[in-house]
XYZ file of C-alpha atoms in Angstrom:
508
model
C 34.647 16.921 25.684
C 35.168 13.315 26.796
C 34.068 11.811 30.111
C 37.628 10.775 30.989
C 38.571 14.479 31.064
C 36.278 15.024 34.053
C 37.828 15.129 37.524
C 35.683 12.396 39.044
C 36.271 9.140 40.905
C 37.691 6.216 38.947
C 34.846 3.896 39.979
C 32.408 6.303 38.295
C 34.563 6.506 35.168
C 34.636 2.711 35.120
C 30.831 2.642 35.154
C 30.683 5.251 32.384
C 33.149 3.266 30.296
C 31.207 0.030 30.780
C 28.036 1.839 29.711
C 29.968 2.725 26.535
C 29.681 6.489 27.075
C 32.663 8.352 25.646
C 31.904 11.768 24.155
C 29.708 14.043 26.245
C 26.636 15.640 24.684
C 26.134 19.402 24.641
C 23.947 19.499 27.762
C 26.301 17.162 29.657
C 29.293 19.352 28.813
C 27.450 22.396 30.155
C 25.828 20.950 33.297
C 28.216 18.344 34.751
C 31.213 20.628 35.597
C 28.925 23.229 37.240
C 26.871 20.617 39.107
C 30.089 19.026 40.390
C 30.853 22.334 42.097
C 27.578 22.051 44.065
C 25.953 24.961 42.220
C 22.205 25.094 41.506
C 21.431 24.432 37.854
C 18.562 24.954 35.401
C 18.824 22.903 32.225
C 16.501 23.218 29.246
C 16.922 20.027 27.279
C 14.615 17.796 25.235
C 14.582 14.013 25.418
C 17.497 12.334 23.685
C 20.184 14.833 24.710
C 21.604 12.827 27.625
C 20.182 14.957 30.435
C 19.766 11.962 32.805
C 23.484 11.272 32.776
C 24.053 15.015 33.290
C 22.718 14.805 36.861
C 23.569 11.156 37.643
C 27.339 11.714 37.339
C 27.622 14.721 39.713
C 25.245 13.232 42.313
C 27.251 9.993 42.383
C 30.510 11.930 42.651
C 29.211 13.688 45.774
C 27.866 10.434 47.223
C 29.063 9.531 50.726
C 28.982 5.801 51.401
C 29.277 6.334 55.158
C 26.049 8.364 55.300
C 23.092 5.981 55.615
C 20.471 8.700 55.084
C 18.841 9.640 51.767
C 21.356 11.855 49.974
C 19.774 12.372 46.543
C 16.095 12.797 45.721
C 14.949 12.748 42.086
C 11.366 13.753 41.277
C 9.957 12.803 37.870
C 6.460 12.633 36.320
C 5.944 8.944 35.511
C 6.743 5.427 36.664
C 8.489 4.575 33.387
C 10.842 7.541 33.697
C 11.536 6.689 37.349
C 12.605 3.188 36.302
C 14.723 4.548 33.440
C 16.559 6.936 35.790
C 17.037 4.104 38.291
C 18.664 1.967 35.593
C 20.984 4.848 34.658
C 22.115 5.173 38.269
C 22.727 1.422 38.450
C 24.767 1.421 35.219
C 27.024 4.344 36.087
C 27.247 3.408 39.767
C 27.816 -0.299 39.165
C 31.241 -0.340 40.818
C 30.229 1.672 43.901
C 29.972 -0.963 46.620
C 27.133 -0.362 49.052
C 25.191 1.971 46.760
C 21.443 1.508 47.316
C 18.923 2.994 44.909
C 15.138 2.800 45.181
C 12.388 3.775 42.732
C 9.097 4.779 44.382
C 5.946 5.209 42.303
C 2.206 4.648 42.370
C 0.791 1.283 41.409
C 3.457 -0.573 43.369
C 2.418 -2.216 46.643
C 3.079 0.132 49.552
C 4.166 -2.723 51.858
C 6.850 -3.709 49.371
C 8.152 -0.132 49.333
C 8.123 0.055 53.134
C 10.221 -3.108 53.293
C 12.735 -1.719 50.778
C 12.933 1.603 52.648
C 14.062 -0.250 55.779
C 17.177 -1.180 53.797
C 18.173 2.535 53.954
C 18.599 3.547 50.278
C 20.784 6.618 49.724
C 19.192 7.601 46.382
C 15.442 7.732 45.811
C 13.765 8.313 42.457
C 10.033 8.852 42.729
C 6.830 10.294 41.381
C 5.366 13.159 43.455
C 2.119 11.492 44.517
C 3.630 8.342 45.995
C 6.560 10.214 47.549
C 4.182 12.606 49.289
C 2.282 9.585 50.588
C 5.456 8.291 52.251
C 6.246 11.718 53.720
C 2.789 11.845 55.283
C 3.368 8.350 56.687
C 6.772 9.570 57.935
C 8.465 6.607 56.300
C 10.919 8.864 54.427
C 13.257 11.415 55.999
C 14.567 14.232 53.779
C 16.580 16.121 56.414
C 19.983 14.958 55.104
C 19.371 15.548 51.394
C 22.386 16.841 49.456
C 20.802 17.171 46.014
C 17.221 17.468 44.749
C 16.608 16.883 41.045
C 13.371 17.932 39.340
C 13.433 16.025 36.058
C 10.998 16.955 33.282
C 9.555 19.656 35.496
C 7.254 20.927 32.740
C 5.579 17.524 32.535
C 5.066 17.387 36.296
C 3.365 20.784 36.166
C 1.212 19.762 33.194
C 0.080 16.694 35.145
C -1.001 18.844 38.110
C 1.812 17.971 40.533
C 2.678 21.557 41.499
C 1.122 21.349 44.980
C 2.718 17.970 45.678
C 6.114 19.321 44.613
C 5.696 22.311 46.926
C 4.843 20.071 49.882
C 7.787 17.765 49.178
C 10.358 20.530 48.756
C 9.197 22.156 52.001
C 10.186 18.908 53.747
C 13.747 19.159 52.432
C 15.624 20.967 55.177
C 19.125 22.353 55.359
C 21.448 23.505 52.587
C 21.216 21.415 49.441
C 21.763 21.628 45.720
C 18.730 21.832 43.371
C 18.954 20.744 39.728
C 15.925 21.575 37.593
C 15.532 20.077 34.122
C 12.755 20.825 31.664
C 12.076 20.674 27.929
C 10.388 24.093 28.074
C 10.838 27.160 30.225
C 7.610 28.997 31.001
C 6.536 31.306 33.822
C 5.556 28.434 36.150
C 8.948 26.754 35.782
C 10.732 30.019 36.541
C 8.510 30.497 39.622
C 9.675 27.139 40.997
C 13.296 28.077 40.278
C 12.895 31.428 42.017
C 11.304 29.780 45.037
C 13.644 26.826 45.522
C 16.971 27.677 43.861
C 19.737 30.045 44.824
C 21.505 31.919 42.027
C 21.107 29.045 39.528
C 23.178 28.737 36.387
C 21.038 28.406 33.267
C 21.944 26.112 30.355
C 20.075 25.298 27.196
C 20.602 22.501 24.699
C 18.703 21.981 21.478
C 18.394 18.941 19.284
C 20.996 19.372 16.584
C 21.722 17.137 13.645
C 24.732 15.720 15.441
C 22.435 14.682 18.309
C 20.024 12.725 16.086
C 22.133 11.789 13.052
C 20.497 8.422 12.571
C 16.803 9.401 12.613
C 15.323 9.917 9.168
C 12.172 12.008 9.514
C 9.258 11.830 7.074
C 5.641 12.850 6.732
C 2.849 11.046 4.904
C -0.210 12.885 3.610
C -3.249 10.707 4.261
C -6.930 11.170 5.119
C -8.005 9.902 8.522
C -9.861 6.858 7.198
C -6.721 5.594 5.404
C -4.307 5.761 8.341
C -4.628 2.084 9.291
C -3.998 1.007 5.719
C -0.976 3.346 5.513
C 0.534 2.022 8.763
C -0.015 -1.593 7.761
C 1.581 -1.155 4.358
C 4.442 0.964 5.719
C 5.421 -1.645 8.322
C 5.229 -4.479 5.801
C 7.040 -2.604 2.998
C 9.863 -1.430 5.276
C 9.931 -4.724 7.208
C 10.041 -2.921 10.545
C 10.363 -5.312 13.468
C 9.772 -3.001 16.461
C 7.462 -0.020 15.983
C 6.218 2.602 18.437
C 2.997 4.410 17.449
C 1.823 7.574 19.216
C -1.766 8.755 19.593
C -3.116 11.799 21.396
C -5.768 9.989 23.464
C -6.251 6.754 25.402
C -9.461 5.996 23.523
C -7.711 6.173 20.182
C -4.820 4.040 21.460
C -7.240 1.298 22.524
C -9.106 1.472 19.214
C -5.873 1.358 17.217
C -4.738 -1.774 19.069
C -8.032 -3.498 18.282
C -7.813 -2.677 14.579
C -4.146 -3.639 14.249
C -4.859 -6.957 15.948
C -7.480 -7.514 13.262
C -4.576 -7.189 10.807
C -2.750 -10.011 12.692
C -0.107 -7.764 14.264
C 1.264 -8.512 17.740
C 0.381 -5.219 19.383
C -0.538 -3.750 22.764
C -1.091 -0.317 24.278
C 0.525 1.759 27.005
C -1.779 4.372 28.524
C -2.726 5.774 31.911
C -5.721 3.439 32.380
C -3.405 0.457 32.853
C -2.445 -0.799 36.291
C 1.260 -0.848 37.071
C 1.506 -4.634 36.736
C -0.062 -4.417 33.272
C 2.260 -1.567 32.227
C 5.309 -3.548 33.286
C 4.013 -6.638 31.469
C 3.475 -4.656 28.246
C 6.897 -3.002 28.432
C 8.624 -6.307 29.143
C 6.902 -7.915 26.153
C 7.953 -5.022 23.905
C 11.575 -5.068 25.102
C 11.784 -8.823 24.589
C 10.314 -8.610 21.094
C 7.119 -10.479 21.962
C 5.236 -7.438 20.652
C 5.935 -5.961 17.247
C 3.989 -2.753 17.853
C 3.488 -0.647 20.970
C 0.788 2.038 20.820
C 1.256 4.765 23.422
C 0.024 8.158 24.537
C 2.545 10.907 25.287
C 2.210 10.896 29.082
C 2.295 7.106 29.358
C 5.362 6.890 27.110
C 7.564 9.163 29.212
C 10.692 7.255 30.067
C 10.394 4.521 27.432
C 13.942 3.475 26.613
C 13.973 0.421 24.352
C 16.895 -0.382 22.101
C 16.173 -1.504 18.574
C 12.983 0.470 17.878
C 13.002 0.645 14.081
C 10.443 3.386 13.672
C 8.241 5.860 15.478
C 4.927 6.607 13.790
C 2.881 9.630 14.803
C -0.667 8.442 14.145
C -1.778 11.856 15.430
C 0.163 15.069 15.075
C 1.103 15.981 18.665
C -1.011 18.761 20.173
C 2.101 20.333 21.630
C 5.103 20.422 19.319
C 7.525 19.699 22.162
C 6.084 16.170 22.159
C 7.323 15.662 18.607
C 10.939 15.691 19.802
C 10.077 13.461 22.772
C 8.393 10.983 20.441
C 11.031 10.637 17.741
C 13.720 10.335 20.416
C 12.381 6.851 21.210
C 13.999 5.462 18.071
C 17.715 5.384 17.214
C 18.602 4.851 20.876
C 22.165 3.909 21.733
C 23.419 5.322 18.403
C 21.339 2.904 16.347
C 19.482 3.956 13.206
C 15.777 4.699 13.174
C 12.957 6.344 11.259
C 10.108 8.661 12.213
C 6.897 9.040 10.202
C 4.146 11.567 10.879
C 0.719 11.029 9.335
C -0.650 14.379 8.191
C -4.354 14.703 7.436
C -5.533 17.580 5.271
C -7.143 19.411 8.204
C -3.872 19.503 10.196
C -1.497 20.036 7.294
C -0.481 23.428 8.707
C 1.196 21.563 11.598
C 3.884 20.346 9.201
C 5.350 23.848 9.057
C 5.217 24.083 12.863
C 7.131 20.805 13.241
C 9.780 21.897 10.738
C 10.159 25.186 12.574
C 10.575 23.306 15.867
C 13.312 20.982 14.599
C 14.855 23.555 12.247
C 14.838 21.257 9.233
C 12.496 20.008 6.535
C 10.721 16.674 6.736
C 10.821 14.465 3.671
C 7.520 13.458 2.134
C 7.097 9.684 1.951
C 4.625 8.798 -0.794
C 2.655 5.606 -0.363
C 2.371 3.685 -3.601
C -0.521 1.331 -4.201
C -3.047 3.058 -1.924
C -6.103 4.818 -3.311
C -6.447 7.942 -1.153
C -9.595 9.200 -2.853
C -12.831 9.140 -0.876
C -15.535 9.913 -3.439
C -19.156 10.313 -2.496
C -21.601 7.812 -3.930
C -21.399 7.860 -7.696
C -24.587 9.466 -8.959
C -24.123 7.906 -12.393
C -24.404 4.437 -10.815
C -27.682 5.511 -9.258
C -29.022 6.667 -12.603
C -27.729 3.558 -14.345
C -29.430 1.210 -11.896
C -32.576 3.307 -11.981
C -32.669 3.143 -15.787
C -32.062 -0.619 -15.718
C -34.873 -1.004 -13.215
C -37.168 1.032 -15.466
C -36.299 -1.012 -18.587
C -36.813 -4.296 -16.769
C -40.326 -3.267 -15.744
C -41.621 -1.843 -19.004
C -43.235 -5.128 -19.985
C -46.431 -6.005 -18.207
C -49.047 -3.811 -16.606
C -48.543 -5.227 -13.089
C -44.798 -4.657 -13.205
C -45.382 -1.107 -14.404
C -47.743 -0.443 -11.476
C -45.151 -1.747 -8.993
C -42.498 0.502 -10.437
C -44.865 3.472 -10.339
C -45.580 2.950 -6.648
C -41.854 2.826 -5.884
C -41.194 5.874 -8.032
C -43.874 7.863 -6.211
C -42.259 7.003 -2.844
C -38.928 8.441 -3.938
C -39.488 11.623 -1.932
C -40.307 9.647 1.257
C -37.006 8.799 2.982
C -35.820 7.995 6.476
C -32.484 8.980 7.940
C -30.461 6.689 10.260
C -27.561 7.190 12.647
C -25.023 4.286 12.662
C -22.084 3.777 15.062
C -19.408 3.156 12.442
C -17.069 5.615 10.757
C -13.786 6.317 9.015
C -11.876 4.924 11.997
C -13.343 1.558 11.009
C -11.829 1.892 7.538
C -15.181 2.858 6.021
C -15.877 5.693 3.598
C -19.038 6.925 1.875
C -18.733 4.683 -1.149
C -17.770 1.602 0.915
C -20.754 1.978 3.228
C -23.238 2.343 0.389
C -21.948 -0.702 -1.465
C -21.726 -2.815 1.732
C -25.379 -2.070 2.521
C -26.383 -2.724 -1.057
C -24.565 -6.077 -1.219
C -25.111 -7.466 2.301
C -28.740 -6.412 2.659
C -29.743 -6.757 -0.983
C -30.720 -3.084 -1.213
C -30.598 -1.355 -4.632
C -28.215 1.594 -4.639
C -31.122 3.689 -5.909
C -32.848 3.148 -2.531
C -29.892 4.652 -0.654
C -30.398 8.355 -1.225
C -27.617 9.812 0.894
C -24.534 8.766 2.901
C -22.241 10.770 5.150
C -19.390 9.071 7.050
C -17.630 10.843 9.942
C -14.839 9.641 12.293
C -16.861 7.402 14.594
C -20.394 7.537 13.192
C -22.330 7.802 9.931
C -25.666 8.924 8.547
C -27.541 7.089 5.819
C -30.779 8.072 4.186
C -32.888 5.362 2.570
C -36.365 4.884 1.094
C -38.840 4.619 3.935
C -40.022 1.139 2.969
C -36.574 -0.104 4.150
C -36.954 1.131 7.748
C -37.478 -2.279 9.360
C -34.699 -3.812 7.275
C -32.181 -1.164 8.378
C -33.336 -1.354 12.018
C -32.462 -5.057 12.011
C -28.872 -4.246 10.992
C -26.534 -5.487 13.747
C -23.038 -5.556 12.213
C -21.018 -4.193 9.298
C -17.772 -5.791 8.159
C -17.831 -8.024 11.229
C -18.108 -5.056 13.616
C -21.122 -4.861 15.928
C -23.014 -1.602 15.499
C -26.032 0.290 16.798
C -28.640 1.876 14.544
C -31.242 4.481 15.391
C -33.557 6.723 13.430
C -32.210 10.268 13.266
C -34.120 13.509 12.948
C -34.796 14.426 9.317
C -32.641 17.125 7.865
C -33.790 20.097 5.899
C -34.171 19.447 2.198
C -31.511 20.810 -0.075
C -31.033 20.937 -3.784
C -29.169 17.662 -4.079
C -28.542 14.456 -2.142
C -24.790 15.058 -1.832
C -23.396 16.204 1.493
C -21.663 19.536 1.846
C -19.561 20.838 4.689
C -22.097 23.542 5.540
C -24.962 21.084 6.154
C -26.415 21.411 9.631
C -28.118 18.592 11.504
C -30.624 18.440 14.301
C -29.983 16.519 17.509
C -30.547 12.789 17.165
C -33.841 11.561 18.588
C -36.077 8.529 18.309
C -39.313 9.006 16.455
C-alpha cells in the first residue's frame, strides 16, 4: 500500500513525499488506518520497520492548529530516541504552519525547557523522568491530550520507568487514544495495555527479508583476545568509513575506545555515563564523519539514526536476542546497503543458533585470513631447549658448575604473582612469557607457569626473581599493578587446566 492511497490531508502527504516515503511497511499498513479512526492500538514491531512513522502520520492528521494545548504526548526511553522522533515529526509535518514540537529529556537545562514550554507546543516527546519532573512542577498540562504514545514500552520497563509511566498516565484526563509500541510483548506490557487502553487492536510485524534487503549478516569465530585484531583488520580490509560497534557494558565500551585509539582510529563512545552535552557532541561528530567508529551500549544507542553507516559490529553477542535486531537496524538506513558482523567466541558459540532462530535465516561465516587464532600455552620444548643450553654452557669450570647447581636446586622454590593485564590487552600466555623474558632479561626456564584471563594474569617464577618482578610497572606500554598471590596447590605439571582452583589473592 502506498502513502498516497491514505485519506489524509495534502500537507501531510506533501511532507511524506518530501521525506521520500512511498511504499508503506507492513506495520505502517496495519496501524495507520486503524489509528486514523481514533482506535487504541498495540503494535509489536522491532527497530527498522517504520513504527515511528506509523504513529506520526495519524497524530498529525488529527492535529488541531486552533488548539494551543498539548495534543499529543509521546513517551520513549532515551534522549536519542526522543530527538529521532522529534525529527520525524518535523519532516512529515514540515508544511503544517504553526506546528510546535518539543523534545523534553534529562540532561538538558530545565530553564531552557521552561522557556520553550511557554511557547505552547502542541506535541511533546519526552523521557519519563524529566516529564514527571515537569508535571510535579505543574509546568505541563495534560488535560487536553488527544493521543498518548508509548514507544518502545519494553525498554522503558526494563529501565525501571514503570512507576513514572503510571504517574504520568494518571495525569492524562478525559477521553484519549493510546498507542502502545514494543519490540516484545510480555506480561508487564499486557498489564499496561489492560490498565490504560480500551479494546485495543493488536498488530505484529516481523523483520522480513524485504524489510532488510540490503544488510548482509555474518559471524566471525574468534577468541576474546583476538577481537581487537579482527575488528582492525576487518575495517581496513573492507575499507569501511563509518562503523558502529556494540558492547554489552559501559566498562567494555570505554576500554574498546582506548584500544582502538591506540590503533590510530578516530573513535568515541556513547554510554549512559556521558552527560547530555557530551552525548550530543559525540553524535554530531559521528554524523558529520569526524569519527570513523562509534562504540555504544544497547541502552545508549536507542534512537541512533545515522545515514551511511557501513557496518555494525557486535563485539559482544547481545544478552537479549531482541537487541540483535535493534543493533543491525542501525546500518542500511534510508535504503542504503550495509553489513553486520557478530564476533562469536567459543564459549558463546551456542548463541549463533539463537540469533538465526530469531531472524529466521542463517548467518554467513566470514573467515579472517592472515590472523593466527591459536593461543598456545608456553612451549615446554623451548623450556627444555634453553635449560639444556644453559647446562652445556656451564659444564666447563667448577665455579660455573656450582652456580648452575644452586639454581637447579631452587627449581622447586617459586613465587606466584597477580598482574593487572589480560587478553583484553591483546596478550596471551605465550606473548606474556616472551615479553617478560625479553624486556626483563629473564630466561624462559625461570618462568614456570603463566595463565592469562580477560583482565588479569598469573605468572609463576623462580623465587630469586621476586624483587625484579615487583619492580615491573608496565607491559607493552600499559601501566600495570603487580602483587604476590597466594601459592596454589602443586599439580603434576606446570600447565594450566580449566579445573585448577585458586585461593584468594593476599599479600605475604
